PDB file of C-alpha atoms in Angstrom:
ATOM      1  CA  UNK A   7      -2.241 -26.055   9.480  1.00 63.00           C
ATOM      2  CA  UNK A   8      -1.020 -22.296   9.428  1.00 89.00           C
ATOM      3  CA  UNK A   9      -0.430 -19.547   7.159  1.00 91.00           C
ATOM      4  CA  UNK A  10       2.445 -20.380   4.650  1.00 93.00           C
ATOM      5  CA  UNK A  11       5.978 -18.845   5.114  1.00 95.00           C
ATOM      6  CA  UNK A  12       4.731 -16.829   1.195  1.00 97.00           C
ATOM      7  CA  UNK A  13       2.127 -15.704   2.936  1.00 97.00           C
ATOM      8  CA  UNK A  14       3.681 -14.293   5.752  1.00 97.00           C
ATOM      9  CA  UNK A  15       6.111 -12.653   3.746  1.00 97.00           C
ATOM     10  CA  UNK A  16       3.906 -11.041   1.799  1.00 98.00           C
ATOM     11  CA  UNK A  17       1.864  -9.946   4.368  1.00 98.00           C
ATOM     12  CA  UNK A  18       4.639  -8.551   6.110  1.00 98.00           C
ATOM     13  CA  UNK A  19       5.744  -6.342   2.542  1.00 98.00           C
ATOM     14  CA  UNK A  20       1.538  -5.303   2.508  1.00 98.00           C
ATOM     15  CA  UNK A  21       1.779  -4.002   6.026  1.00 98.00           C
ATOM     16  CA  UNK A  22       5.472  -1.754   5.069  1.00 98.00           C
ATOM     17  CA  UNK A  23       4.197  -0.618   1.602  1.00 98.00           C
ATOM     18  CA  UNK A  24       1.192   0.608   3.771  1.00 98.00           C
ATOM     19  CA  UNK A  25       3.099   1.900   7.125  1.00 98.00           C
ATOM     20  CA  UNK A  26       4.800   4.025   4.124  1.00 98.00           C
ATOM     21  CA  UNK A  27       1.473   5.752   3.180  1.00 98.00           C
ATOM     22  CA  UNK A  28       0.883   6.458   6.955  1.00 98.00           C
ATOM     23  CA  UNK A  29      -2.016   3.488   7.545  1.00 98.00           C
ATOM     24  CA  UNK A  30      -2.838   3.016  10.705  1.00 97.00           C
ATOM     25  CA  UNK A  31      -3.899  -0.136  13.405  1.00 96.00           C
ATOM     26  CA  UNK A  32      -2.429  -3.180  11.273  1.00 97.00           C
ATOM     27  CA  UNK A  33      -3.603  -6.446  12.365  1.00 97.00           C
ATOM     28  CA  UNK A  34      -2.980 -10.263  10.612  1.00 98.00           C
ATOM     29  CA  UNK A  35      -4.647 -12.637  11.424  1.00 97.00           C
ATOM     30  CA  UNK A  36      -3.922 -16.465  10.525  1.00 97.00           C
ATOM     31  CA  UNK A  37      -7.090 -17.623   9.004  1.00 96.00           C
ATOM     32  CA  UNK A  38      -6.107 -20.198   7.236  1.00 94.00           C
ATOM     33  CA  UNK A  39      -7.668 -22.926   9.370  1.00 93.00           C
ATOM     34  CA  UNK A  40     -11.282 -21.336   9.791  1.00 91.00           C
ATOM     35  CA  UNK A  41     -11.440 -19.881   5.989  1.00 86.00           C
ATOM     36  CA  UNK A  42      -9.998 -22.542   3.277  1.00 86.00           C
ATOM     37  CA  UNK A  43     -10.081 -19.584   0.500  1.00 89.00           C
ATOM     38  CA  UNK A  44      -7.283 -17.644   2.433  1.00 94.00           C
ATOM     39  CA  UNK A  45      -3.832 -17.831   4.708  1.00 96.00           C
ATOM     40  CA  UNK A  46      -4.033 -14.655   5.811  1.00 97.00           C
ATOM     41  CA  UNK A  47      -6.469 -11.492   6.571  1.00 97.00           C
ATOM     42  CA  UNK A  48      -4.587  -8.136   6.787  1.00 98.00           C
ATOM     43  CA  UNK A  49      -6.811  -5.281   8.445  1.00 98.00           C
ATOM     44  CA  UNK A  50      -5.887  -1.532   7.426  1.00 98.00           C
ATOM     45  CA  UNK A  51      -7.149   1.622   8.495  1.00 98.00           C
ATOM     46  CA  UNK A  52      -6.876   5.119   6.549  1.00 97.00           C
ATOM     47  CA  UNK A  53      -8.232   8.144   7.637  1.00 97.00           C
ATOM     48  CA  UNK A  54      -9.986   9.288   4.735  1.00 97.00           C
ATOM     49  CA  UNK A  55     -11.244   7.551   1.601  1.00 97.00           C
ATOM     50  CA  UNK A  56      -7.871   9.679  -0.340  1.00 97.00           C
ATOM     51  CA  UNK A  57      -6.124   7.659   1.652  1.00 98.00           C
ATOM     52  CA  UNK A  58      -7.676   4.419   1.686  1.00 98.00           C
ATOM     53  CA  UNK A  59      -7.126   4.351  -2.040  1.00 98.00           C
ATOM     54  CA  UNK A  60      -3.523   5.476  -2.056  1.00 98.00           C
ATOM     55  CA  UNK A  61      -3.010   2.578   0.372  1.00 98.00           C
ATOM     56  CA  UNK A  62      -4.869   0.247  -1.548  1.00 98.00           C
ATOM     57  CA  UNK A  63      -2.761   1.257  -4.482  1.00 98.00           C
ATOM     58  CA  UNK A  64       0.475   1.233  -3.381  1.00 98.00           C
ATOM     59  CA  UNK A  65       0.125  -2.258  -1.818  1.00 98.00           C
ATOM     60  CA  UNK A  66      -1.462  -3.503  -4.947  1.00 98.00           C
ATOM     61  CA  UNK A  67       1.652  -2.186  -6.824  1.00 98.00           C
ATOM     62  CA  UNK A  68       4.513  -3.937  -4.067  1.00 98.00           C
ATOM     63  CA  UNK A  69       2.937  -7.377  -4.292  1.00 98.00           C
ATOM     64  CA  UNK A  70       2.240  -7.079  -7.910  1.00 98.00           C
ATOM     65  CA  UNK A  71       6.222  -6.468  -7.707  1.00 98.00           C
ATOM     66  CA  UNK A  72       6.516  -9.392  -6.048  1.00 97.00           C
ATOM     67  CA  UNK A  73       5.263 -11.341  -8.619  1.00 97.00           C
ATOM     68  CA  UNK A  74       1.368 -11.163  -6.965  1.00 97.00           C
ATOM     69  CA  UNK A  75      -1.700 -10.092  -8.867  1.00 97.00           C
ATOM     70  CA  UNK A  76      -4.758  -9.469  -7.026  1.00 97.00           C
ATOM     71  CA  UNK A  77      -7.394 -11.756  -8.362  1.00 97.00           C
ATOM     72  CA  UNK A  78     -10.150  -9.640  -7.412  1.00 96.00           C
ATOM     73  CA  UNK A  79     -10.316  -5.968  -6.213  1.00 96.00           C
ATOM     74  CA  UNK A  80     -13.265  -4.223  -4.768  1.00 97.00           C
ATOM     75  CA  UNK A  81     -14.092  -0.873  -3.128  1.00 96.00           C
ATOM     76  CA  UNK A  82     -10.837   1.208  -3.918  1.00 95.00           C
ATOM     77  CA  UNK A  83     -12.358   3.412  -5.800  1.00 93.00           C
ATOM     78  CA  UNK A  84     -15.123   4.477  -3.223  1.00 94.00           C
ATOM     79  CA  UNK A  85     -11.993   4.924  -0.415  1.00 95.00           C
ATOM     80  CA  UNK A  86     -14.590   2.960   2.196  1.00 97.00           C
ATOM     81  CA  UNK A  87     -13.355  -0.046   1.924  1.00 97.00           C
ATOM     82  CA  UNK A  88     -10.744  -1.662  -0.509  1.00 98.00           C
ATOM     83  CA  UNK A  89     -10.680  -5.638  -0.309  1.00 98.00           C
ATOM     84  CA  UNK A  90      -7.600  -6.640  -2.376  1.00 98.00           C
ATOM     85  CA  UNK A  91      -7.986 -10.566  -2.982  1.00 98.00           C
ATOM     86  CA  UNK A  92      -4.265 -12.003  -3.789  1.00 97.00           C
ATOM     87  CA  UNK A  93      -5.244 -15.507  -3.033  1.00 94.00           C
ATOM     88  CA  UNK A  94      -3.925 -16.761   0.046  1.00 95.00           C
ATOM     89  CA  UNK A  95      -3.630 -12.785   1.475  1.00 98.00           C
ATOM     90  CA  UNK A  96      -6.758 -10.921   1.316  1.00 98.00           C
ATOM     91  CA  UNK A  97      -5.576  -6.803   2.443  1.00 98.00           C
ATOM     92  CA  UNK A  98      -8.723  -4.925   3.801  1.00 98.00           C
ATOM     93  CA  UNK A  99      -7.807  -1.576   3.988  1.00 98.00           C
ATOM     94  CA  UNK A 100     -10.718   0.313   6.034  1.00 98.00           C
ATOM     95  CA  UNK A 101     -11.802   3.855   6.522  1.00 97.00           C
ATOM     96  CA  UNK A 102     -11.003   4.309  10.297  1.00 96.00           C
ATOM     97  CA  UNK A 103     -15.131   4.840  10.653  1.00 96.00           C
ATOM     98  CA  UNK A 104     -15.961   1.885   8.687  1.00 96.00           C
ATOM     99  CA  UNK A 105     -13.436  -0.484  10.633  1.00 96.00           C
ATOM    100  CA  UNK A 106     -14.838   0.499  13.971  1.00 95.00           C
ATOM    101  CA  UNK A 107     -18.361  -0.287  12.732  1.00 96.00           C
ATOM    102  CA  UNK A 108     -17.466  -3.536  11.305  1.00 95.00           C
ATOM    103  CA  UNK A 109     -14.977  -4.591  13.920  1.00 94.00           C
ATOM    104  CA  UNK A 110     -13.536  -7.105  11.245  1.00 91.00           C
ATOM    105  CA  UNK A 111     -10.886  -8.166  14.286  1.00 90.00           C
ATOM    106  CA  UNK A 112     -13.988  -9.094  16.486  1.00 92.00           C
ATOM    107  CA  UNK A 113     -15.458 -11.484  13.971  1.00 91.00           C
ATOM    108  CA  UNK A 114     -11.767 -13.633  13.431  1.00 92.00           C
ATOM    109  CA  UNK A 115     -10.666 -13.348  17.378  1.00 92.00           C
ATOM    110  CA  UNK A 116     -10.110 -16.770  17.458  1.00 94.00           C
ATOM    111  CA  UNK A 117      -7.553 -16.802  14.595  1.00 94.00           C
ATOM    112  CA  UNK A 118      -3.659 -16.426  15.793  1.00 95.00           C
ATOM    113  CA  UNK A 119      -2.282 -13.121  15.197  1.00 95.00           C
ATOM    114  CA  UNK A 120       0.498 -13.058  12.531  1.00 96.00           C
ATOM    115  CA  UNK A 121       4.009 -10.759  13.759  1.00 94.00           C
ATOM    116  CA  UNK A 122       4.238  -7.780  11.723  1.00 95.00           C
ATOM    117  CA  UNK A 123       8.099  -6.484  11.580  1.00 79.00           C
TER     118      UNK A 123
END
């Protein structure tokens, strides 16, 4: 099974609200067969935590216009690292030094990349 057609649209609208706020190294990955909770991991960077949360925010506020409401939300405040939990997408919007510690990519390698337009 793979990631939903939803899912990959939305994905695709969470990586251009965030392109538009300047965030950097976007990767999706298809987890949806290793991780039953989720279709979809989307990996953000921002270069400082201002950013992180302006990110966070704006994505929050495109999916929520597309009729999405993130069930859980974690971390935007601090501008570390903002988890945004819409159900089948989960958006993990990283400070750039925080993402290279964690190496979030490393740890779902397996999973088939998902196109980003």
């Amino acid at each position: 099974m793979s990631a939903s057609e939803r899912s990959i649209e939305l994905t695709r609208i969470a990586a251009a609200t965030a392109d538009d706020k300047k965030a950097t190294e976007p990767v999706a990955l298809d987890v949806s067969e290793r991780m039953p909770l989720a279709d979809v991991f989307l990996v953000l960077s921002g270069s400082n935590e201002r950013q992180v949360v302006a990110i966070a925010e704006a994505v929050e506020e495109a999916l929520h216009a597309e009729g999405v409401k993130a069930l859980r939300r974690e971390g935007v405040r601090e501008g570390r690292w903002a988890l945004l939990d819409f159900n089948d997408v989960i958006v993990h919007v990283m400070h750039q030094e925080d993402r290279a510690y964690y190496e979030l990519e490393r740890l779902w390698k397996d999973c088939p990349v998902v196109e980003l337009d």
